[in-house]
Structures are given as structure tokens and as C-alpha cells.
């Protein structure tokens, strides 16, 4: 292999290394753009966070329990009222 061939191979290797680095940079830029657009889309959809969802879910469970308790109390009061009449 001649010195010219060696230099040519070195130049080609440098070119490919530069191209790979540029492609990696473009990839990171595209990922950042797509992530930003996805975050804006999600914000526009007005979705709730996991924490907000779980808080409302717990509130609904407590409300159902209270509702059942009140139904039982009403049934007991109605039974007392009908037995006194």
C-alpha cells in the first residue's frame, strides 16, 4: 500500500467520522423538536397528570362511601318512621 492510498483511506475515514457525527447531531435536534411538539400537543389536549387523576379518584371513592353510608341512614330513618306510624 502506498502512502497515497494510506492518506486516501485516512481522508475517507475522517469523512465518514464527520458524517456520523453530523448525523448524530441532526438526530438529537430532531428528537428535541419532536419532544417539544409532543409536549405542546399534550398541553393543548388539556390532559391531567397522574397525581391529579389519583387525587380525584380518591375523592370519588370517599364520596361513594359517604353516599352508601347516607343511604343506609336514610333507610333506617324511613324504617323507624314507618314503624311509628
C-alpha positions as YAML, in Angstrom:
chain: A
units: angstrom
residues:
- id: 1
  name: UNK
  ca: [0.00, 0.00, 0.00]
- id: 2
  name: UNK
  ca: [1.39, 3.34, -0.98]
- id: 3
  name: UNK
  ca: [1.49, 6.49, 1.05]
- id: 4
  name: UNK
  ca: [-1.16, 7.96, -1.26]
- id: 5
  name: UNK
  ca: [-3.53, 5.02, -0.62]
- id: 6
  name: UNK
  ca: [-2.99, 5.35, 3.11]
- id: 7
  name: UNK
  ca: [-3.71, 9.08, 3.02]
- id: 8
  name: UNK
  ca: [-6.81, 8.46, 0.87]
- id: 9
  name: UNK
  ca: [-8.11, 5.89, 3.35]
- id: 10
  name: UNK
  ca: [-7.44, 8.28, 6.23]
- id: 11
  name: UNK
  ca: [-9.35, 11.04, 4.42]
- id: 12
  name: UNK
  ca: [-12.28, 8.71, 3.71]
- id: 13
  name: UNK
  ca: [-12.31, 7.58, 7.36]
- id: 14
  name: UNK
  ca: [-12.33, 11.20, 8.53]
- id: 15
  name: UNK
  ca: [-15.16, 11.97, 6.11]
- id: 16
  name: UNK
  ca: [-17.26, 9.09, 7.43]
- id: 17
  name: UNK
  ca: [-16.48, 10.06, 11.02]
- id: 18
  name: UNK
  ca: [-17.58, 13.63, 10.33]
- id: 19
  name: UNK
  ca: [-20.73, 12.43, 8.58]
- id: 20
  name: UNK
  ca: [-21.58, 10.14, 11.50]
- id: 21
  name: UNK
  ca: [-21.08, 12.99, 13.96]
- id: 22
  name: UNK
  ca: [-23.27, 15.30, 11.88]
- id: 23
  name: UNK
  ca: [-25.96, 12.63, 11.61]
- id: 24
  name: UNK
  ca: [-25.87, 12.18, 15.39]
- id: 25
  name: UNK
  ca: [-26.28, 15.94, 15.87]
- id: 26
  name: UNK
  ca: [-29.22, 16.02, 13.46]
- id: 27
  name: UNK
  ca: [-30.77, 13.07, 15.28]
- id: 28
  name: UNK
  ca: [-30.58, 14.91, 18.62]
- id: 29
  name: UNK
  ca: [-32.09, 18.04, 17.08]
- id: 30
  name: UNK
  ca: [-34.97, 16.07, 15.56]
- id: 31
  name: UNK
  ca: [-35.61, 14.30, 18.88]
- id: 32
  name: UNK
  ca: [-35.74, 17.64, 20.68]
- id: 33
  name: UNK
  ca: [-38.14, 19.09, 18.10]
- id: 34
  name: UNK
  ca: [-40.44, 16.05, 18.21]
- id: 35
  name: UNK
  ca: [-40.40, 16.02, 22.02]
- id: 36
  name: UNK
  ca: [-41.28, 19.72, 22.13]
- id: 37
  name: UNK
  ca: [-44.14, 19.27, 19.68]
- id: 38
  name: UNK
  ca: [-45.46, 16.26, 21.60]
- id: 39
  name: UNK
  ca: [-45.39, 18.22, 24.86]
- id: 40
  name: UNK
  ca: [-47.27, 21.11, 23.22]
- id: 41
  name: UNK
  ca: [-49.84, 18.70, 21.79]
- id: 42
  name: UNK
  ca: [-50.39, 17.09, 25.18]
- id: 43
  name: UNK
  ca: [-50.71, 20.53, 26.80]
- id: 44
  name: UNK
  ca: [-53.27, 21.53, 24.16]
- id: 45
  name: UNK
  ca: [-55.29, 18.38, 24.88]
- id: 46
  name: UNK
  ca: [-55.66, 19.58, 28.48]
- id: 47
  name: UNK
  ca: [-54.80, 16.17, 29.93]
- id: 48
  name: UNK
  ca: [-54.48, 15.70, 33.68]
- id: 49
  name: UNK
  ca: [-51.36, 14.49, 35.42]
- id: 50
  name: UNK
  ca: [-51.19, 11.13, 37.18]
- id: 51
  name: UNK
  ca: [-51.21, 12.89, 40.56]
- id: 52
  name: UNK
  ca: [-54.35, 14.88, 39.71]
- id: 53
  name: UNK
  ca: [-56.07, 11.75, 38.43]
- id: 54
  name: UNK
  ca: [-55.25, 9.76, 41.56]
- id: 55
  name: UNK
  ca: [-56.42, 12.61, 43.81]
- id: 56
  name: UNK
  ca: [-59.78, 12.82, 42.03]
- id: 57
  name: UNK
  ca: [-60.07, 9.03, 42.06]
- id: 58
  name: UNK
  ca: [-59.59, 9.00, 45.85]
- id: 59
  name: UNK
  ca: [-62.15, 11.79, 46.27]
- id: 60
  name: UNK
  ca: [-64.67, 9.82, 44.19]
- id: 61
  name: UNK
  ca: [-64.10, 6.69, 46.30]
- id: 62
  name: UNK
  ca: [-64.70, 8.68, 49.51]
- id: 63
  name: UNK
  ca: [-67.85, 10.21, 48.00]
- id: 64
  name: UNK
  ca: [-69.17, 6.73, 47.09]
- id: 65
  name: UNK
  ca: [-68.52, 5.53, 50.66]
- id: 66
  name: UNK
  ca: [-70.31, 8.56, 52.10]
- id: 67
  name: UNK
  ca: [-73.19, 8.00, 49.69]
- id: 68
  name: UNK
  ca: [-73.57, 4.39, 50.84]
- id: 69
  name: UNK
  ca: [-73.48, 5.46, 54.50]
- id: 70
  name: UNK
  ca: [-76.14, 8.11, 53.89]
- id: 71
  name: UNK
  ca: [-78.35, 5.64, 52.00]
- id: 72
  name: UNK
  ca: [-78.16, 3.25, 54.94]
- id: 73
  name: UNK
  ca: [-79.05, 6.05, 57.40]
- id: 74
  name: UNK
  ca: [-82.00, 7.17, 55.26]
- id: 75
  name: UNK
  ca: [-83.26, 3.59, 55.01]
- id: 76
  name: UNK
  ca: [-83.00, 3.20, 58.79]
- id: 77
  name: UNK
  ca: [-84.80, 6.52, 59.42]
- id: 78
  name: UNK
  ca: [-87.55, 5.60, 56.95]
- id: 79
  name: UNK
  ca: [-87.97, 2.24, 58.66]
- id: 80
  name: UNK
  ca: [-88.24, 3.96, 62.05]
- id: 81
  name: UNK
  ca: [-90.75, 6.48, 60.70]
- id: 82
  name: UNK
  ca: [-92.94, 3.82, 59.12]
- id: 83
  name: UNK
  ca: [-92.93, 1.69, 62.28]
- id: 84
  name: UNK
  ca: [-94.04, 4.69, 64.38]
- id: 85
  name: UNK
  ca: [-96.95, 5.48, 62.08]
...
